[in-house]
Coordinates of C-alpha atoms in Angstrom, one line a residue:
M1 CA 19.2 27.9 2.5
P2 CA 22.1 27.4 1.0
D3 CA 22.0 25.6 -2.0
T4 CA 25.2 23.5 -1.8
V5 CA 22.8 22.1 1.1
D6 CA 23.1 17.9 0.5
A7 CA 19.1 17.6 -0.1
D8 CA 19.3 14.0 0.9
H9 CA 20.7 15.5 4.8
L10 CA 17.9 17.9 4.9
T11 CA 14.7 17.6 7.3
A12 CA 11.7 16.4 6.0
A13 CA 9.9 20.3 7.7
H14 CA 13.3 22.1 5.9
I15 CA 11.9 20.4 2.5
I16 CA 8.4 21.5 3.1
A17 CA 9.5 25.1 4.0
E18 CA 11.6 25.2 1.5
R19 CA 8.6 24.4 -1.6
I20 CA 6.6 26.4 0.1
D21 CA 8.5 29.8 0.6
Q22 CA 9.4 28.9 -3.2
E23 CA 5.5 28.0 -4.5
G24 CA 3.3 29.3 -1.4
P25 CA 1.1 26.7 0.0
I26 CA 1.3 23.2 -0.9
A27 CA -1.6 20.4 -1.3
L28 CA -1.7 18.4 1.9
G29 CA -1.2 15.0 -0.1
D30 CA 2.6 16.7 -1.0
Y31 CA 2.9 17.6 3.0
M32 CA 1.4 14.1 3.5
A33 CA 4.4 12.5 0.7
I34 CA 7.2 14.1 1.7
A35 CA 6.8 13.7 6.1
N36 CA 6.1 9.4 5.4
Q37 CA 8.5 9.0 2.8
H38 CA 11.3 10.6 5.4
Y39 CA 9.6 8.9 8.6
Y40 CA 10.1 5.9 7.0
A41 CA 13.3 6.3 5.5
S42 CA 14.9 7.3 8.6
K43 CA 13.6 5.2 11.1
D44 CA 12.0 1.4 12.4
P45 CA 8.9 2.6 13.7
L46 CA 7.3 -0.3 15.3
G47 CA 7.3 -1.9 18.6
E48 CA 7.7 -0.2 21.8
E49 CA 10.6 1.6 21.5
G50 CA 9.1 2.8 17.9
D51 CA 5.9 4.7 17.3
F52 CA 2.9 2.6 16.8
A53 CA 2.3 -1.5 16.8
T54 CA 0.7 -3.7 14.1
A55 CA -1.0 -6.8 14.5
P56 CA 1.5 -9.0 12.9
E57 CA 3.8 -7.7 16.4
I58 CA 1.3 -8.0 18.6
S59 CA 0.8 -12.0 17.8
Q60 CA 2.1 -14.5 15.7
M61 CA -1.8 -16.1 15.6
F62 CA -2.2 -13.0 13.5
G63 CA 0.1 -13.7 10.4
E64 CA -0.8 -17.4 10.7
V65 CA -4.4 -17.7 10.0
I66 CA -3.7 -15.5 7.3
G67 CA -1.4 -18.0 6.2
I68 CA -4.0 -20.5 6.5
W69 CA -6.3 -18.2 4.8
L70 CA -4.2 -17.9 2.1
A71 CA -3.3 -21.6 1.7
D72 CA -7.0 -22.8 1.5
L73 CA -7.6 -20.6 -1.2
W74 CA -4.9 -21.3 -3.3
L75 CA -5.6 -25.5 -2.9
R76 CA -9.0 -24.5 -4.4
K77 CA -8.0 -22.9 -6.9
G78 CA -5.9 -25.9 -7.9
A79 CA -2.9 -25.4 -6.6
P80 CA -2.0 -23.5 -9.5
G81 CA 2.0 -22.8 -10.0
H82 CA 4.4 -20.0 -10.1
C83 CA 2.4 -18.4 -7.4
H84 CA 3.9 -15.2 -6.2
Y85 CA 3.4 -13.4 -2.5
V86 CA 3.4 -10.3 -2.5
E87 CA 3.2 -8.0 1.0
L88 CA 3.1 -4.1 0.7
G89 CA 5.0 -2.3 2.9
P90 CA 5.7 -5.0 4.8
G91 CA 7.3 -3.8 8.3
R92 CA 9.7 -6.1 10.0
G93 CA 8.7 -9.2 7.5
T94 CA 7.2 -10.7 10.7
L95 CA 3.8 -11.1 9.0
A96 CA 5.5 -12.8 6.1
A97 CA 7.3 -15.0 8.0
D98 CA 4.0 -15.9 10.1
A99 CA 1.9 -16.7 7.3
G100 CA 4.5 -18.2 5.3
R101 CA 5.4 -20.7 7.9
A102 CA 1.6 -21.4 7.9
M103 CA 1.4 -21.5 4.4
A104 CA 3.9 -24.3 4.1
K105 CA 1.8 -27.1 6.1
F106 CA -0.4 -26.9 3.3
S107 CA 2.7 -27.2 0.6
C108 CA 2.1 -23.7 -0.3
T109 CA 5.8 -22.1 -1.1
P110 CA 5.5 -19.4 -2.9
D111 CA 8.4 -16.7 -3.8
V112 CA 8.4 -13.8 -1.9
H113 CA 8.0 -10.1 -2.8
F114 CA 8.2 -7.0 -0.9
V115 CA 7.4 -3.7 -1.9
E116 CA 8.9 -1.4 0.3
T117 CA 11.3 1.8 -0.1
S118 CA 12.9 2.2 3.4
P119 CA 16.0 1.3 3.3
I120 CA 16.2 0.4 7.1
L121 CA 13.0 -1.9 7.3
R122 CA 14.6 -3.8 4.1
A123 CA 17.7 -4.6 6.6
K124 CA 14.6 -6.0 8.7
Q125 CA 12.9 -7.9 6.4
A126 CA 16.1 -9.7 5.0
E127 CA 17.0 -10.9 8.1
L128 CA 14.2 -13.2 8.0
H129 CA 13.8 -13.3 4.0
P130 CA 17.0 -13.3 2.8
D131 CA 15.6 -14.6 -0.6
A132 CA 13.2 -12.4 -0.5
Q133 CA 13.2 -9.8 -3.9
W134 CA 12.5 -6.1 -3.1
H135 CA 10.6 -3.8 -5.2
D136 CA 10.3 0.4 -5.1
D137 CA 6.7 -0.5 -6.7
I138 CA 4.0 -2.9 -8.0
A139 CA 5.8 -1.8 -11.7
G140 CA 8.6 -4.5 -11.1
L141 CA 6.8 -7.7 -9.9
P142 CA 6.5 -10.8 -12.0
T143 CA 4.3 -10.5 -14.7
Q144 CA 2.8 -14.3 -15.0
G145 CA 1.4 -16.4 -12.2
P146 CA -0.9 -15.4 -9.4
L147 CA -0.4 -13.1 -7.0
L148 CA -1.2 -13.5 -3.2
V149 CA -1.3 -9.7 -2.6
V150 CA -1.8 -8.7 1.3
A151 CA -1.6 -5.1 2.7
N152 CA -2.1 -4.7 6.4
E153 CA -2.1 -0.9 7.4
F154 CA -0.3 0.1 4.3
F155 CA -3.3 2.0 2.2
D156 CA -3.8 4.1 5.4
A157 CA 0.1 6.0 5.1
L158 CA -1.0 7.3 1.5
P159 CA -1.3 10.9 0.5
V160 CA -4.9 12.0 1.2
E161 CA -6.3 15.2 -0.3
Q162 CA -8.7 17.5 1.5
F163 CA -11.6 19.7 0.5
V164 CA -14.1 22.5 2.8
A165 CA -17.4 23.7 1.6
T166 CA -17.1 27.4 1.8
A167 CA -20.5 29.6 1.0
A168 CA -18.3 30.2 -2.6
G169 CA -18.0 26.4 -3.2
W170 CA -15.4 23.4 -2.6
R171 CA -11.5 24.8 -1.7
Q172 CA -8.9 22.1 -1.1
T173 CA -7.0 22.4 1.6
R174 CA -3.3 22.8 1.4
V175 CA -0.4 23.3 4.0
A176 CA 1.3 26.9 4.6
R177 CA 4.2 28.4 7.1
E178 CA 2.7 30.6 9.8
R179 CA 6.6 31.6 11.3
S180 CA 8.0 28.3 12.5
S181 CA 4.9 26.4 12.3
F182 CA 2.8 24.8 9.4
V183 CA -0.9 25.2 8.8
S184 CA -3.5 24.0 7.6
V185 CA -5.4 26.7 5.0
A186 CA -8.0 26.4 2.5
D187 CA -7.3 27.4 -1.1
Q188 CA -8.0 30.8 -2.0
D189 CA -9.4 29.8 -5.2
T190 CA -12.7 26.8 -5.4
S191 CA -11.6 23.5 -7.2
D192 CA -12.4 22.2 -10.2
D193 CA -12.2 18.5 -8.7
S194 CA -14.3 16.4 -10.0
A195 CA -15.2 14.4 -7.0
A196 CA -15.5 18.1 -4.8
T197 CA -17.8 19.3 -7.2
A198 CA -19.9 16.3 -7.9
I199 CA -20.9 16.4 -4.0
G200 CA -24.4 18.4 -3.8
Q201 CA -25.3 20.6 -1.0
F202 CA -22.9 20.4 2.5
P203 CA -22.9 23.1 5.7
E204 CA -20.2 25.7 5.2
G205 CA -16.8 24.0 6.9
T206 CA -17.6 20.2 5.8
I207 CA -14.3 18.4 4.8
L208 CA -14.4 16.2 2.1
E209 CA -11.4 14.1 2.0
R210 CA -10.4 11.6 -0.9
S211 CA -6.7 9.8 -2.1
P212 CA -6.1 9.7 -5.5
V213 CA -3.1 7.9 -4.9
S214 CA -4.7 4.9 -3.4
V215 CA -7.3 4.8 -6.2
E216 CA -4.4 4.7 -8.6
L217 CA -2.2 2.3 -6.7
V218 CA -5.4 -0.2 -6.3
G219 CA -6.3 -0.1 -9.7
A220 CA -3.1 -1.2 -10.9
I221 CA -2.7 -4.2 -8.5
A222 CA -6.8 -4.9 -9.6
D223 CA -4.9 -4.5 -13.4
R224 CA -2.4 -7.5 -12.4
I225 CA -4.7 -9.8 -10.7
A226 CA -7.7 -9.6 -13.2
R227 CA -4.6 -10.5 -16.0
Q228 CA -2.4 -12.9 -14.1
G229 CA -5.0 -14.4 -11.0
G230 CA -5.2 -14.1 -7.8
V231 CA -6.3 -12.4 -5.1
L232 CA -5.5 -8.6 -2.9
L233 CA -6.3 -8.8 1.1
L234 CA -6.9 -5.4 2.1
I235 CA -6.2 -5.1 6.4
D236 CA -6.3 -1.5 7.8
Y237 CA -8.2 1.2 9.3
G238 CA -11.0 2.7 7.9
Y239 CA -14.8 3.2 6.6
D240 CA -17.2 0.9 4.5
R241 CA -19.3 4.2 3.3
P242 CA -18.6 7.6 1.7
G243 CA -18.6 10.3 4.5
T244 CA -17.5 13.6 5.5
G245 CA -14.8 14.5 7.9
S246 CA -11.4 15.0 7.7
T247 CA -9.6 11.8 9.5
L248 CA -5.9 12.7 8.9
Q249 CA -3.6 11.7 12.6
A250 CA -0.5 11.1 13.5
I251 CA 1.2 8.9 16.3
K252 CA 4.4 9.7 18.1
D253 CA 6.0 6.9 20.6
H254 CA 2.1 5.6 21.0
M255 CA 0.5 8.9 21.2
P256 CA -1.3 11.1 18.9
I257 CA -0.1 14.5 18.6
S258 CA -0.7 17.3 15.5
P259 CA -0.5 16.1 12.0
F260 CA 1.4 19.5 11.6
D261 CA 3.8 19.2 14.4
S262 CA 7.4 18.5 13.3
P263 CA 6.9 16.1 10.3
G264 CA 8.6 13.2 9.2
T265 CA 9.0 12.1 12.8
S266 CA 5.3 10.9 13.4
D267 CA 3.4 8.6 11.6
L268 CA 0.7 10.1 9.4
T269 CA -2.2 8.0 8.7
A270 CA -5.7 8.8 7.5
H271 CA -8.9 6.2 6.9
V272 CA -9.1 3.7 4.2
D273 CA -12.4 4.6 2.0
F274 CA -12.9 1.0 1.6
H275 CA -16.2 1.6 -0.2
T276 CA -14.4 3.7 -3.4
L277 CA -11.4 1.2 -3.6
A278 CA -13.9 -1.8 -3.9
N279 CA -15.9 0.2 -6.5
I280 CA -12.2 1.1 -8.4
M281 CA -11.7 -3.0 -8.5
R282 CA -15.2 -3.7 -9.7
T283 CA -14.4 -1.9 -12.6
R284 CA -11.4 -4.5 -13.2
L285 CA -14.0 -7.2 -13.0
L286 CA -12.8 -8.8 -9.7
S287 CA -15.1 -10.2 -7.3
I288 CA -15.1 -7.8 -3.5
H289 CA -15.4 -10.0 -0.2
G290 CA -16.0 -7.8 2.5
P291 CA -15.4 -5.5 4.7
A292 CA -15.7 -7.6 7.4
E293 CA -14.4 -6.5 11.1
Q294 CA -11.2 -7.7 11.5
G295 CA -12.5 -9.7 15.1
Q296 CA -15.2 -11.4 13.3
W297 CA -12.6 -11.8 10.5
L298 CA -10.4 -13.7 12.5
K299 CA -12.4 -15.7 14.3
A300 CA -14.4 -17.4 12.0
L301 CA -10.7 -18.2 11.1
G302 CA -10.4 -20.2 14.0
I303 CA -7.8 -17.5 16.3
D304 CA -9.5 -18.6 19.2
A305 CA -8.8 -22.3 18.6
R306 CA -5.3 -21.3 17.9
A307 CA -4.7 -18.9 20.7
N308 CA -6.0 -22.3 23.2
S309 CA -3.5 -24.2 21.1
L310 CA -1.0 -22.1 22.2
A311 CA -1.7 -21.7 25.6
A312 CA -1.7 -25.4 26.1
A313 CA 1.8 -25.7 24.7
E314 CA 3.2 -22.7 26.6
P315 CA 1.1 -22.1 29.8
K316 CA 3.5 -19.4 31.6
Q317 CA 2.7 -16.8 28.3
A318 CA -1.1 -18.1 28.4
N319 CA -1.9 -14.4 29.9
N320 CA -0.1 -12.9 27.1
I321 CA -1.6 -15.0 24.3
T322 CA -4.9 -14.3 25.4
A323 CA -4.0 -10.3 25.6
A324 CA -2.6 -10.3 22.4
L325 CA -6.5 -12.3 21.0
H326 CA -7.9 -9.7 22.7
R327 CA -6.2 -6.5 21.4
L328 CA -6.8 -8.0 18.2
T329 CA -10.2 -9.4 18.1
H330 CA -12.8 -6.9 20.9
V331 CA -15.1 -4.7 20.1
D332 CA -12.9 -2.0 21.4
E333 CA -9.1 -2.7 20.6
M334 CA -8.5 -3.8 17.0
G335 CA -11.5 -6.3 16.8
R336 CA -14.0 -3.5 14.7
L337 CA -12.4 0.0 14.2
F338 CA -9.8 -2.4 11.3
R339 CA -11.4 -3.9 8.4
V340 CA -10.7 -6.6 6.5
M341 CA -11.4 -6.6 2.5
A342 CA -10.2 -9.4 -0.5
A343 CA -10.5 -8.4 -4.0
T344 CA -10.1 -12.3 -6.3
A345 CA -9.5 -12.9 -10.1
L346 CA -12.3 -14.3 -11.9
G347 CA -12.6 -18.0 -12.1
W348 CA -10.9 -18.2 -8.1
P349 CA -13.1 -19.3 -5.4
D350 CA -14.9 -17.3 -2.5
P351 CA -12.5 -16.9 -0.2
E352 CA -13.4 -17.9 3.9
G353 CA -14.3 -15.9 6.7
F354 CA -16.5 -13.4 4.7
T355 CA -20.2 -12.3 4.9
Y356 CA -21.0 -12.1 1.4
G357 CA -23.4 -8.7 0.3
E358 CA -22.3 -6.1 -1.5
I359 CA -21.1 -2.6 0.2

């Protein structure tokens, strides 16, 4: 490919192919990072015309419940001033709008900060939140005042690495080219990664998956909350206990496709390791609450009553409201697969909605 080609106009597939040609097979995490960076920078992926729908886009009830939950925690802490609402990967800004409307009813009106790199999504967010402040990463967030951090379906899109058990030891999964296609291959060398080598004996072919990027980020967020006060609310699909196997998946036009088919044009995600993230935050002396099933958590916070209230106010929308409630809370929909976990700073009250116990 000519050197004069503008890299900003290359597709993710071209960039990945060039890097593999120059360096050889690349780490799975690098492949995922390049693909998702281009994916989110090039389109609005949400809604019926996009590739997937998130809970805030399904119903206003989701964001309203989160807003009331945050306001309750803030009030029981004593309504500290100079509080900041921070959302990681805020989509179109829908959750923040619904949560902010509910928080304002309790006189909780923090300034709004979005950690977002997509210019397309920033423009969408600005329509609802013209006074918000945008950040490329958490380093630019305010250093004074409690942080009310919300991460809904954010950590699942962060890169993961995989290691496969072989007769010679653990080998890292890489992505190679096979003619015009991308394929996953095992590294020729045995991995010296501590997370892989620390694992005991497993059958050949066993896959270990982890996300160093997620660990680093949640540690940095926890450091800030430990210093400034506040909470991190993390909602995503994932698992409570360490396990094995690949959870990497790709969604395009609301349908699953191969993660190695047309990178940069589909949403690449992996399940979130709540157990590891909880332990990282404990090392910063944060208190961990949950994980709980999303459906149970929302019901504990009164989403059924909110659905009844909305249906009574808008009878013509009653069926749609009931369908949205079912989708958010039923065990066969988002209710069980999605998990909710919170981490609070020392001196902050226990948040509502959780049955307390260690994970």
